CSV table of C-alpha atoms in Angstrom, one decimal:
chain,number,residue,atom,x,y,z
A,286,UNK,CA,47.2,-41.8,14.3
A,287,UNK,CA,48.2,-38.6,15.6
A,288,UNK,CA,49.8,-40.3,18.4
A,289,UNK,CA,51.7,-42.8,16.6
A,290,UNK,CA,53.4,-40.0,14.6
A,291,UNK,CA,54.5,-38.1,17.5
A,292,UNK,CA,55.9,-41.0,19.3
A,293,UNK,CA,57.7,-42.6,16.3
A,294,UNK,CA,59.0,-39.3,15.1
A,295,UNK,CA,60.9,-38.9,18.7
A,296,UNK,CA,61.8,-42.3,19.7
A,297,UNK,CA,63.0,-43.9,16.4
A,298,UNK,CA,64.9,-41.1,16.1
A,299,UNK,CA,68.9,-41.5,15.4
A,300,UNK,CA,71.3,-38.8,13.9
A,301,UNK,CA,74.9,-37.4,14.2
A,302,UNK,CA,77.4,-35.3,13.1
A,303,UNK,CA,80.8,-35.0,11.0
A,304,UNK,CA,83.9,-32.8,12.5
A,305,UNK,CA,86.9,-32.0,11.0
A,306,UNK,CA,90.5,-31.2,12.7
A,307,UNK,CA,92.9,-30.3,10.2
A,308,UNK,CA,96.8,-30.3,12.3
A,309,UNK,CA,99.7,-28.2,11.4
A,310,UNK,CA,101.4,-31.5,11.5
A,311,UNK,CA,98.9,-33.1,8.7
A,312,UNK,CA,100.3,-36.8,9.9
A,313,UNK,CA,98.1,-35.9,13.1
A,314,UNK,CA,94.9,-34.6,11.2
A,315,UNK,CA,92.1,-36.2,11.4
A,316,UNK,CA,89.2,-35.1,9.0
A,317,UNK,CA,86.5,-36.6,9.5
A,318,UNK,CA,85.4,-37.3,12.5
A,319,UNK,CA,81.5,-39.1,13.6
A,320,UNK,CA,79.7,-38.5,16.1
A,321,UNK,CA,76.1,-40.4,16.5
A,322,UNK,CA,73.4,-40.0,18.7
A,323,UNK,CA,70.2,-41.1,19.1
A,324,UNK,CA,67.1,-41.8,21.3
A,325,UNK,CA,66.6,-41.1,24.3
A,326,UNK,CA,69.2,-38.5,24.2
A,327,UNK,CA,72.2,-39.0,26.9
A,328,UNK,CA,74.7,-37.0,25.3
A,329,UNK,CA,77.1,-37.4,28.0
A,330,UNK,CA,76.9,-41.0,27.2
A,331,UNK,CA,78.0,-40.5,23.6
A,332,UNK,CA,82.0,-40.7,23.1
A,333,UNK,CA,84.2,-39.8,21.1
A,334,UNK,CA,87.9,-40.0,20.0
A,335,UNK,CA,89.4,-36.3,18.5
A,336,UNK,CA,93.2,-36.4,17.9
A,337,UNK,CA,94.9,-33.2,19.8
A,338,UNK,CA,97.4,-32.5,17.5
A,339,UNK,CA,100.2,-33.2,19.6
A,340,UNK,CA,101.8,-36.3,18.0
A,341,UNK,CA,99.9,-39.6,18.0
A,342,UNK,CA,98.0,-39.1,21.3
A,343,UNK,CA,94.4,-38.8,21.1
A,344,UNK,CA,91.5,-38.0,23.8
A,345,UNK,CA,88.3,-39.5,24.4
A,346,UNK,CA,85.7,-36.6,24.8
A,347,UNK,CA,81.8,-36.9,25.1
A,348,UNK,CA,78.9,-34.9,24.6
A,349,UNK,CA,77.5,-32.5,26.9
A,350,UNK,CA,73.9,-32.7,28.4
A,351,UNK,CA,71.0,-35.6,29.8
A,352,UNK,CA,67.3,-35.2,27.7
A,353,UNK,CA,65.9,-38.3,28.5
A,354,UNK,CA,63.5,-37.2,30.8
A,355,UNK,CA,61.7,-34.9,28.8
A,356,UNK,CA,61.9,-37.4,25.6
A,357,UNK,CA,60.6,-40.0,27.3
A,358,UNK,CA,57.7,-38.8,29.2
A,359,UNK,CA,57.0,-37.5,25.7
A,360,UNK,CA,56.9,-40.7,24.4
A,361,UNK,CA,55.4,-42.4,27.1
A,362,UNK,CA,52.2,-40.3,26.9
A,363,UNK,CA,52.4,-40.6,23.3
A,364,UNK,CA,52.6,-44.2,23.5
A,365,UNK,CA,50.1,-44.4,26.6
A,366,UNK,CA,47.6,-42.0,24.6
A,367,UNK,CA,47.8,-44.5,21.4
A,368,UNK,CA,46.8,-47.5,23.5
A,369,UNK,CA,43.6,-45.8,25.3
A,370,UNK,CA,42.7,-44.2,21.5
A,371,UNK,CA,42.2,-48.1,20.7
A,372,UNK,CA,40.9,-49.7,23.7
A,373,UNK,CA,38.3,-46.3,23.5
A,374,UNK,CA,37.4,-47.1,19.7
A,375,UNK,CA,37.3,-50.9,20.6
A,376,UNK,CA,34.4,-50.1,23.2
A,377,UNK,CA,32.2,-47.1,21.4
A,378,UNK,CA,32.2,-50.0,18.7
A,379,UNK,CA,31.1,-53.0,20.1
A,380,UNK,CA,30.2,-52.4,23.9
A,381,UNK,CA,28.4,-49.3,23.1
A,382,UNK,CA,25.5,-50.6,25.9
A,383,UNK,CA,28.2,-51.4,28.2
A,384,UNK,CA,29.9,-47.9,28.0
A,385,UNK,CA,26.5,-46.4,28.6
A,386,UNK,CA,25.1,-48.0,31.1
A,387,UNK,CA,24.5,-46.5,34.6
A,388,UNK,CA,26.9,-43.2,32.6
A,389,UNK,CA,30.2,-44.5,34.0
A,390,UNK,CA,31.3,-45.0,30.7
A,391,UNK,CA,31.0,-41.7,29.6
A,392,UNK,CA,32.3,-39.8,32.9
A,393,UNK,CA,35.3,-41.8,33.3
A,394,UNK,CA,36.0,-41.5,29.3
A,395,UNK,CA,35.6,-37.3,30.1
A,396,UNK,CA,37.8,-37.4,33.3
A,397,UNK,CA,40.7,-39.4,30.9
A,398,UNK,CA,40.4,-37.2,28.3
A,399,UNK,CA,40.8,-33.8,30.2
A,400,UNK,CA,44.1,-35.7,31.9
A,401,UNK,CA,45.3,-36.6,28.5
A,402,UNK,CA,44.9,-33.1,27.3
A,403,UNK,CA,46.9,-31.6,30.2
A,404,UNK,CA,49.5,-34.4,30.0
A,405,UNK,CA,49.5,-33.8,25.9
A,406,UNK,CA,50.5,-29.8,26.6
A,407,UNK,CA,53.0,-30.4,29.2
A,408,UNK,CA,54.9,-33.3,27.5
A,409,UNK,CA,55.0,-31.2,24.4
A,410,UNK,CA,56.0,-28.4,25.6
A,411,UNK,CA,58.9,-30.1,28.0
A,412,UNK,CA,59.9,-31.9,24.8
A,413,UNK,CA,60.5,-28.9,23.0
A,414,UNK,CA,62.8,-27.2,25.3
A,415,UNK,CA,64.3,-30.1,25.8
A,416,UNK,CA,65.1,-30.3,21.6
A,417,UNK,CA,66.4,-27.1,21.8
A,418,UNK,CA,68.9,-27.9,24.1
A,419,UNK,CA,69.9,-30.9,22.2
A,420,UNK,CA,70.5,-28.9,19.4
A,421,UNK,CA,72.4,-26.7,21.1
A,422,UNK,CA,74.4,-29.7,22.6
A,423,UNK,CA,74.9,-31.1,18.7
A,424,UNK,CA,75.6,-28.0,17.6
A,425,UNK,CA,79.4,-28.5,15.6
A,426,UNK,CA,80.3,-24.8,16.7
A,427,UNK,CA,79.9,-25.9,20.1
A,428,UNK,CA,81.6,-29.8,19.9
A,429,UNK,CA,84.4,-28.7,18.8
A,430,UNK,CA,84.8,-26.2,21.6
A,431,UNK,CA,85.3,-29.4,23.6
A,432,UNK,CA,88.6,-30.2,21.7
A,433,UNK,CA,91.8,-29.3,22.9
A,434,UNK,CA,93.4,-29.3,19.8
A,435,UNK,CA,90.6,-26.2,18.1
A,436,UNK,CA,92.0,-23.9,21.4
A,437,UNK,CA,95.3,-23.8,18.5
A,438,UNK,CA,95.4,-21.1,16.1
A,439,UNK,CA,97.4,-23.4,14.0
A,440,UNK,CA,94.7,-26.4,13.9
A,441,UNK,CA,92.2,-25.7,11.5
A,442,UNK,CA,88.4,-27.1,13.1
A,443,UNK,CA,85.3,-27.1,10.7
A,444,UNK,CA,81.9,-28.8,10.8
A,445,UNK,CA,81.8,-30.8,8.3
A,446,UNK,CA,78.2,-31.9,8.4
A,447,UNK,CA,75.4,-30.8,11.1
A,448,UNK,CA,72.6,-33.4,12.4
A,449,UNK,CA,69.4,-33.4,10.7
A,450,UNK,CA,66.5,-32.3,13.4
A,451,UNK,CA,63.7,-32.5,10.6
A,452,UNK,CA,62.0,-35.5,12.1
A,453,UNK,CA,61.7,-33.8,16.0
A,454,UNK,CA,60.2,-30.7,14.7
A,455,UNK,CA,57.7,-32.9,13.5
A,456,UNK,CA,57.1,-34.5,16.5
A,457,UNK,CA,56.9,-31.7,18.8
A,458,UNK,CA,54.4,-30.2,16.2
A,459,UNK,CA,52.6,-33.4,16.7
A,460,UNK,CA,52.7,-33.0,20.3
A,461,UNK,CA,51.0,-29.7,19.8
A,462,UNK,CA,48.5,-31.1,17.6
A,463,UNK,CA,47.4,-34.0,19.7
A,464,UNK,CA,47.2,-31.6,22.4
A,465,UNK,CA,44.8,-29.9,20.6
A,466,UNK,CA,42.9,-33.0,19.1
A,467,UNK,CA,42.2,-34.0,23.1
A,468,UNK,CA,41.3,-31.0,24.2
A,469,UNK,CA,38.8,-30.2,21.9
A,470,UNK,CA,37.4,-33.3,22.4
A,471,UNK,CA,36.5,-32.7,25.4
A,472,UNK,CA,33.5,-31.1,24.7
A,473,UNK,CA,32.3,-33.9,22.8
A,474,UNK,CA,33.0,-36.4,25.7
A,475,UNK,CA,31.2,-34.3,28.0
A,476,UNK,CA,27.6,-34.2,25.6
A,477,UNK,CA,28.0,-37.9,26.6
A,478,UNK,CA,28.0,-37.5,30.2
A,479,UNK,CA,24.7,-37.3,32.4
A,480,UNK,CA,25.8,-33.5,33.3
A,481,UNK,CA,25.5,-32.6,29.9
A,482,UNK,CA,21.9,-34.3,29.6
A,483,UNK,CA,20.7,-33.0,33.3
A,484,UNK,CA,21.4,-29.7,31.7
A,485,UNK,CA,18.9,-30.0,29.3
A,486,UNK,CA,16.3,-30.8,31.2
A,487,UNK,CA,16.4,-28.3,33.3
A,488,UNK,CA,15.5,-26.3,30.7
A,489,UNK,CA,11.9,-27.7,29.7
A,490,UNK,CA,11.1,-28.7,33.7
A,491,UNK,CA,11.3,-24.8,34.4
A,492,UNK,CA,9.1,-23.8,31.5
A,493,UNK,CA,6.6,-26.8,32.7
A,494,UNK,CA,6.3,-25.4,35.9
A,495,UNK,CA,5.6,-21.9,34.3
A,496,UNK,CA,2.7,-22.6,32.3
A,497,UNK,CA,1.1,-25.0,34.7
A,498,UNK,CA,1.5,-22.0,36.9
A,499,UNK,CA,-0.6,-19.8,34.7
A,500,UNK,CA,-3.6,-22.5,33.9
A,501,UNK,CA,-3.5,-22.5,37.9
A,502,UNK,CA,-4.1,-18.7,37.7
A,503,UNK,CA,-6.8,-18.5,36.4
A,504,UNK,CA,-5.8,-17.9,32.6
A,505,UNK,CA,-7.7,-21.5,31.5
A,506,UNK,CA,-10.7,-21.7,29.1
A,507,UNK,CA,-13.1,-22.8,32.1
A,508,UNK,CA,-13.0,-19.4,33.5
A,509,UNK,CA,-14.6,-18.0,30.5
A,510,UNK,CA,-17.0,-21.2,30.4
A,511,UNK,CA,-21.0,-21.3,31.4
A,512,UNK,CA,-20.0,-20.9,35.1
A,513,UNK,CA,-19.2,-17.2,34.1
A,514,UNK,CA,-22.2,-15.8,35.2
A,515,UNK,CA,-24.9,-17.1,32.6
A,516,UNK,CA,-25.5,-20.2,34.3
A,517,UNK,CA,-29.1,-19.6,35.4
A,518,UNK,CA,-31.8,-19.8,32.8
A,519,UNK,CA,-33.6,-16.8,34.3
A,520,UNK,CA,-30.6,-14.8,35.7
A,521,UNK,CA,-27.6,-13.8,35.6
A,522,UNK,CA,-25.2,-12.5,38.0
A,523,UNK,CA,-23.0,-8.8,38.2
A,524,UNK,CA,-20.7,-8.0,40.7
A,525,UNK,CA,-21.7,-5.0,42.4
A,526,UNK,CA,-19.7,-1.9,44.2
A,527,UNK,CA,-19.2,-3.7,47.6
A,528,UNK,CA,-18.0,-6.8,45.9
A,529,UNK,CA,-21.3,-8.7,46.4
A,530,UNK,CA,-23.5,-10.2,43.7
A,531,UNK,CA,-26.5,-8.4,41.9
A,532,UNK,CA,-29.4,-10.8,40.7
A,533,UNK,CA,-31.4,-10.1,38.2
A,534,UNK,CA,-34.2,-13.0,37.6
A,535,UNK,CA,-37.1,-12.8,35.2
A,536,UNK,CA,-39.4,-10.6,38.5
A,537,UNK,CA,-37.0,-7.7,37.6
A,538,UNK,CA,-34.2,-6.3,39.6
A,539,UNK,CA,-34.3,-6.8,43.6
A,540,UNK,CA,-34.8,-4.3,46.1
A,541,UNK,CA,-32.2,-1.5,47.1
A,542,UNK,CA,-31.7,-2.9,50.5
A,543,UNK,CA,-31.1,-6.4,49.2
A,544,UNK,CA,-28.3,-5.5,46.8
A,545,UNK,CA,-26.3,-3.7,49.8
């Protein structure tokens, strides 16, 4: 949806403007004159007819400026965006097995995304200098600067009505917006991928490998079984200076010499 706003609010875009030269020699006036333009924005390709005040002779003038590139690769990621946004709903939908089988699915749907997101910030923000240069190239002020006949203090030039720009604010505001719809989706794409689920494991392996570390230490309930030292009906067994084993069975304690 967000896509399909910011493409049809830039390329079904059309406007124009109203001039008016008022002649010493009102005969020769010519009050209202309208210019249109429209999508994809060659100005220089937009003519006109102005009358120069000098009898019955007019000129043919034409805007100023070329900002198709910048409105179309707009639009063509827009557009291009819109399409994968429904092939990408199509699949999580019914292919769901498909999309996660062997994780292809899911890493090529994170590699597209991050693209879309860089393509989204550059496209928006190449649109919008390129809108403020169309505005600068519809400007009336600066039309009728073209005209021979406003260079006359005795000619009279106004604006009589300025082009409206409403609907491509909106769509570079879009442009900034679906920019930040992608990128933030990128997080979600990439819990999808196996890097995200590889990470998580990780995590429990390394604890696994601690604790089976400590039962191997000698930290286990056997230690403190009957093989402690109490195993013998009629001994039992202390560990002496030297490290070696004192007995002491039901005859009493051993000799002196024995223990050492």
């Amino acid at each position: 949806l967000f896509a399909i706003f910011a493409f049809a609010t830039c390329g079904g875009y059309s406007g124009g403007l109203r001039l008016s030269v008022d002649c010493a020699n009102k005969s020769e006036s010519d009050l209202n004159i309208d210019i249109d333009f429209a999508y994809p924005f060659r100005l220089h390709q937009v003519n006109f007819d102005a009358p120069t005040c000098e009898g019955k002779r007019r000129e043919k003038l034409s805007l100023i400026g070329d900002f198709s590139s910048s409105a179309e690769f707009f639009v063509t990621i827009a557009v291009f965006a819109f399409l994968y946004s429904l092939a990408a709903t199509v699949v999580y939908i019914f292919f769901q097995n498909k999309y996660r089988e062997n994780n292809r699915g899911p890493l090529i749907d994170f590699i597209v995304t991050v693209v879309f997101s860089f393509l989204w910030l550059v496209s928006s923000s190449a649109w919008a200098k390129g809108l403020s240069d169309v505005k600068i190239a519809t400007d009336p002020d600066e039309v009728l600067l073209l005209m021979s006949a406003c260079k006359q203090q005795s000619n009279k030039c106004l604006p009589v009505r300025s082009p409206v720009m409403s609907s491509l604010n909106t769509s570079v505001v879009f442009g900034f917006l679906n920019f930040i719809l992608w990128a933030g989706n990128i997080w979600f794409v990439f819990k999808e991928t196996g890097w995200h689920s590889s990470g998580q494991r990780h995590a429990p392996d390394t604890m696994e490998k601690q604790s089976s570390g400590y039962n191997q230490g000698g930290y286990n309930q056997d230690s403190y079984g009957p093989a402690g030292g109490y195993n013998q009906p009629g001994s039992y067994g202390q560990v002496g200076e030297y490290g070696q084993s004192q007995s002491y069975g039901q005859s009493g304690p051993t000799s002196f010499a024995n223990q050492i």
